[in-house]
Coordinates of N, CA and C in Angstrom, one line a residue:
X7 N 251.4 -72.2 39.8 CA 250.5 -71.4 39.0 C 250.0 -70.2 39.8
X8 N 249.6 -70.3 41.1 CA 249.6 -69.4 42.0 C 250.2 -68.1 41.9
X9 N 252.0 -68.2 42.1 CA 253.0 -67.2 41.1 C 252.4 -66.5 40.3
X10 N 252.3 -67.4 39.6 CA 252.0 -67.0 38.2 C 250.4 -65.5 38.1
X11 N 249.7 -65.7 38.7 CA 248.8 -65.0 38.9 C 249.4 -63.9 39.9
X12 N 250.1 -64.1 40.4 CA 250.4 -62.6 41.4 C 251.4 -61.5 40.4
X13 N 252.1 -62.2 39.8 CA 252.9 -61.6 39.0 C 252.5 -60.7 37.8
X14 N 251.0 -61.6 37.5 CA 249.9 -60.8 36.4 C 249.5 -59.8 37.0
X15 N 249.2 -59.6 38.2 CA 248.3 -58.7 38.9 C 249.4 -57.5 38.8
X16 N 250.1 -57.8 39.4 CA 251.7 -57.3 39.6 C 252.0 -56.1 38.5
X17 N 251.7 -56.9 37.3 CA 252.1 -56.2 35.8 C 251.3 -55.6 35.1
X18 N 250.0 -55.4 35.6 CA 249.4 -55.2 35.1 C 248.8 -53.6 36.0
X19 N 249.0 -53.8 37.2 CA 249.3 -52.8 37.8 C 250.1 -51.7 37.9
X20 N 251.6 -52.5 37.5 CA 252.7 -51.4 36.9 C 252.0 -50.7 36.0
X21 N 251.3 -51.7 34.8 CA 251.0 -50.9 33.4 C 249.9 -50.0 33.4
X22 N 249.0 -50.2 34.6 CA 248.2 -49.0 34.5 C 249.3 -47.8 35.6
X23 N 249.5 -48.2 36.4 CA 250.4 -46.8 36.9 C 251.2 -46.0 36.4
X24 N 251.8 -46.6 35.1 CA 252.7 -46.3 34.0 C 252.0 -45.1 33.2
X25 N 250.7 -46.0 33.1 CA 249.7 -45.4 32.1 C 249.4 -44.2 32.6
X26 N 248.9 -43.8 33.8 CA 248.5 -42.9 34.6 C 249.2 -41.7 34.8
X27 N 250.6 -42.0 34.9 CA 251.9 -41.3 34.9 C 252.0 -40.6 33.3
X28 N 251.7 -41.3 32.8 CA 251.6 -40.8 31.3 C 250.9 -39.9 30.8
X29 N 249.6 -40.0 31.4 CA 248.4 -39.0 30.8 C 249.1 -37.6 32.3
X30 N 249.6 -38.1 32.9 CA 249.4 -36.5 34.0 C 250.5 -35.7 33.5
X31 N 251.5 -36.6 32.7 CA 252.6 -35.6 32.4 C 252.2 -35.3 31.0
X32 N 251.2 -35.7 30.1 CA 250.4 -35.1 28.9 C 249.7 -34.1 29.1
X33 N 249.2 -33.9 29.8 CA 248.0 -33.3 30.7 C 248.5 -31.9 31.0
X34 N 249.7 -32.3 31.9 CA 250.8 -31.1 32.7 C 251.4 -30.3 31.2
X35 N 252.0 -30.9 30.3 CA 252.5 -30.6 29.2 C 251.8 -29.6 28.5
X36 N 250.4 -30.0 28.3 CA 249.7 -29.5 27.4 C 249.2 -28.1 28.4
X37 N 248.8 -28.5 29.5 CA 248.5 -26.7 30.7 C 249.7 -26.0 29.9
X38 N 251.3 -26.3 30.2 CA 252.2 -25.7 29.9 C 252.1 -24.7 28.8
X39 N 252.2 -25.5 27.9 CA 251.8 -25.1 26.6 C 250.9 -24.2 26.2
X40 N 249.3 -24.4 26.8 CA 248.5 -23.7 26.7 C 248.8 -22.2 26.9
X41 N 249.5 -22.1 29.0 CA 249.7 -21.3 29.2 C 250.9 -20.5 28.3
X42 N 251.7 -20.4 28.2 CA 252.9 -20.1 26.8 C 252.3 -19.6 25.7
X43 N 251.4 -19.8 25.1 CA 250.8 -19.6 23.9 C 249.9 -18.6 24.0
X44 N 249.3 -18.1 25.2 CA 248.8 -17.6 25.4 C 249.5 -16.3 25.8
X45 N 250.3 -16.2 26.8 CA 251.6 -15.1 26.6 C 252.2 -14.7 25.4
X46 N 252.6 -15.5 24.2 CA 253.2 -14.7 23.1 C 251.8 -14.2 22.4
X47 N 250.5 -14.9 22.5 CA 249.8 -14.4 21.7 C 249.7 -13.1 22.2
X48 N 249.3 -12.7 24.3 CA 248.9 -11.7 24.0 C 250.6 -10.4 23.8
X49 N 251.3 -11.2 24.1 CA 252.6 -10.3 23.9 C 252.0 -9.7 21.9
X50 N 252.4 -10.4 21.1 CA 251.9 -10.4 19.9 C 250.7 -9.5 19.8
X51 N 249.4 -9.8 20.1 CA 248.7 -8.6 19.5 C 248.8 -7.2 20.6
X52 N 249.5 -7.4 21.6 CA 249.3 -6.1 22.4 C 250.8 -4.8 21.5
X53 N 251.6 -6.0 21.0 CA 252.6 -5.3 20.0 C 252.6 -4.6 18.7
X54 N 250.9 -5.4 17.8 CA 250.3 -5.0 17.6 C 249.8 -3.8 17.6
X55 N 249.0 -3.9 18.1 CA 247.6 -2.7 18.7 C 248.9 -1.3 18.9
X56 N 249.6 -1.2 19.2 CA 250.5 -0.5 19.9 C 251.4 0.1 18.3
X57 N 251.8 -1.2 17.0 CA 251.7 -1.0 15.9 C 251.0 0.2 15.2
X58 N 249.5 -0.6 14.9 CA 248.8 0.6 14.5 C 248.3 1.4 15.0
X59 N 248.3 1.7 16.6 CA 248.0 3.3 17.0 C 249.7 3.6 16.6
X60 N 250.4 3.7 16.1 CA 251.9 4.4 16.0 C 251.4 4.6 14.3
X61 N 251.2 3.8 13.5 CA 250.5 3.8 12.3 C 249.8 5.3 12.5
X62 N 248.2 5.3 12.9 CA 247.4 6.1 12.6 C 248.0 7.1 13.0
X63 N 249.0 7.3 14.0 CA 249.7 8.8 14.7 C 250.2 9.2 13.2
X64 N 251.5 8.5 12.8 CA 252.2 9.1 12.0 C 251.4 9.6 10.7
X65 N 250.5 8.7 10.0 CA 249.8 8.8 9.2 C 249.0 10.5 9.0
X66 N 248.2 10.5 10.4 CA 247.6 11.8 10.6 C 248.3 12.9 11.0
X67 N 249.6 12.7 11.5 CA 250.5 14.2 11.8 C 251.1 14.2 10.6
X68 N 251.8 13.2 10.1 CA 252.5 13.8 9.0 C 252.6 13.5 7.5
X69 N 251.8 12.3 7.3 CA 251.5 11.9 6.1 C 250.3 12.6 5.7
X70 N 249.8 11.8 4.7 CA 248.6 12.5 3.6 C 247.6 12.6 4.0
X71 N 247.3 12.0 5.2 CA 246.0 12.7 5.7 C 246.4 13.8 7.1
X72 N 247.4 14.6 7.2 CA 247.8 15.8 7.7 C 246.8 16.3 7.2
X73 N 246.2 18.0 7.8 CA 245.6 18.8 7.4 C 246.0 19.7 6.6
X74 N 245.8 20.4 5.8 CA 246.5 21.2 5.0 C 246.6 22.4 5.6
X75 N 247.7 23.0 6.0 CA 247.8 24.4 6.9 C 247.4 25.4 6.3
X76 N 246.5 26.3 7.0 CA 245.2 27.7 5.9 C 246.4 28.6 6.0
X77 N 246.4 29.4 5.3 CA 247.0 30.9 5.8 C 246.5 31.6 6.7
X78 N 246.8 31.8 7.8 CA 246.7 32.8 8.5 C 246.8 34.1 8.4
X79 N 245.6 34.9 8.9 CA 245.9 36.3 8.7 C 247.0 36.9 9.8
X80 N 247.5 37.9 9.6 CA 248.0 38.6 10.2 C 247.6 39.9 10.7
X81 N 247.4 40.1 11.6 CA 247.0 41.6 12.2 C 247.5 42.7 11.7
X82 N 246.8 43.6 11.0 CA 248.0 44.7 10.8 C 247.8 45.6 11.7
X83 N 249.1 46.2 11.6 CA 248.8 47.2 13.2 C 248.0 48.6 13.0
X84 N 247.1 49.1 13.8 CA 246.5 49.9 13.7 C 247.1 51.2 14.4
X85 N 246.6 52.4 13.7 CA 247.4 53.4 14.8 C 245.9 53.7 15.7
X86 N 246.7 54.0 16.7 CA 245.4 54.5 17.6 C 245.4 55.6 17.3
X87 N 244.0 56.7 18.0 CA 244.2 57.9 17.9 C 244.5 58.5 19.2
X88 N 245.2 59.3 19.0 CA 246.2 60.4 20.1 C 245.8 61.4 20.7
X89 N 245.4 61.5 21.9 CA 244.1 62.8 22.2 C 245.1 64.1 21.8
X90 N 244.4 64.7 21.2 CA 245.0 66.0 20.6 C 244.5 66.9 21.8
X91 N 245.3 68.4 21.5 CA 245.6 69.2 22.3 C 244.0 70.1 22.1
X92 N 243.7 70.5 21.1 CA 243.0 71.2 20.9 C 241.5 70.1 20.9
X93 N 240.2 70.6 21.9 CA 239.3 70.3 22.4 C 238.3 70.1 20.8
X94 N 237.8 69.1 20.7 CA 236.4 68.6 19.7 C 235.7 69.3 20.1
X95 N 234.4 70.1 18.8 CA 233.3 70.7 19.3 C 232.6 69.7 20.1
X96 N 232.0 70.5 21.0 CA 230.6 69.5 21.5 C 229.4 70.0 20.8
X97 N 228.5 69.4 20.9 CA 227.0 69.9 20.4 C 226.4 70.7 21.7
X98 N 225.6 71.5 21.2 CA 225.3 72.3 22.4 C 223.5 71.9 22.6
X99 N 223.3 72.1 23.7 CA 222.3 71.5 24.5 C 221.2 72.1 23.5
X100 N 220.9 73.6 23.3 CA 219.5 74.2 22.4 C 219.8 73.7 21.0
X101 N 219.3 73.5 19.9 CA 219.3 73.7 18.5 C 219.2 75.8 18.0
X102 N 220.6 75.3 17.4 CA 220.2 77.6 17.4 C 219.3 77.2 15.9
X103 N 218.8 78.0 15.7 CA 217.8 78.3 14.8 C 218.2 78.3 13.0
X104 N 217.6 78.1 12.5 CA 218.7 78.2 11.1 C 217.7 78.9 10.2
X105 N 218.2 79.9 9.3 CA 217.3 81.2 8.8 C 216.9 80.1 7.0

């Protein structure tokens, strides 16, 4: 009977070691996992975000909320004036008198 009791200890030992082995590779699994899920998520919304700023670009340059282009004026050309040969009166320094 003696046996008999070492062999329980024995097996019951195995079965919690078993056990143990079991939760660390659940454990290990599930980190894995965590980490992974967390990479496509942020792959996913950073592909995203990157989405709709390409959205709002095209939207605002070339779709319907574009600005509506004003007319522009154009300059028309001006002539300058060209010093002429013959001298402008000047005003003369007295007031001459007027009858």
């Amino acid at each position: 009977m003696a046996n008999g009791g070492k062999d329980r200890g024995t097996r019951e030992s195995r079965e919690r070691a078993r056990l143990y082995q079991a939760r660390r590779e659940f454990h290990a699994g599930q980190a894995r996992r965590r980490t992974r899920d967390n990479l496509i998520a942020g792959i996913a919304g950073g592909a995203l975000i990157l989405g709709v700023l390409a959205a709002q670009t095209a939207y605002f340059v070339a779709g319907p909320g574009a600005p509506e282009p004003a007319p522009s004026s154009t300059p028309t050309p001006t002539v300058a004036p060209t010093p002429s040969d013959t001298p402008a009166p000047t005003p003369s320094a007295t007031p001459t008198p007027t009858p």
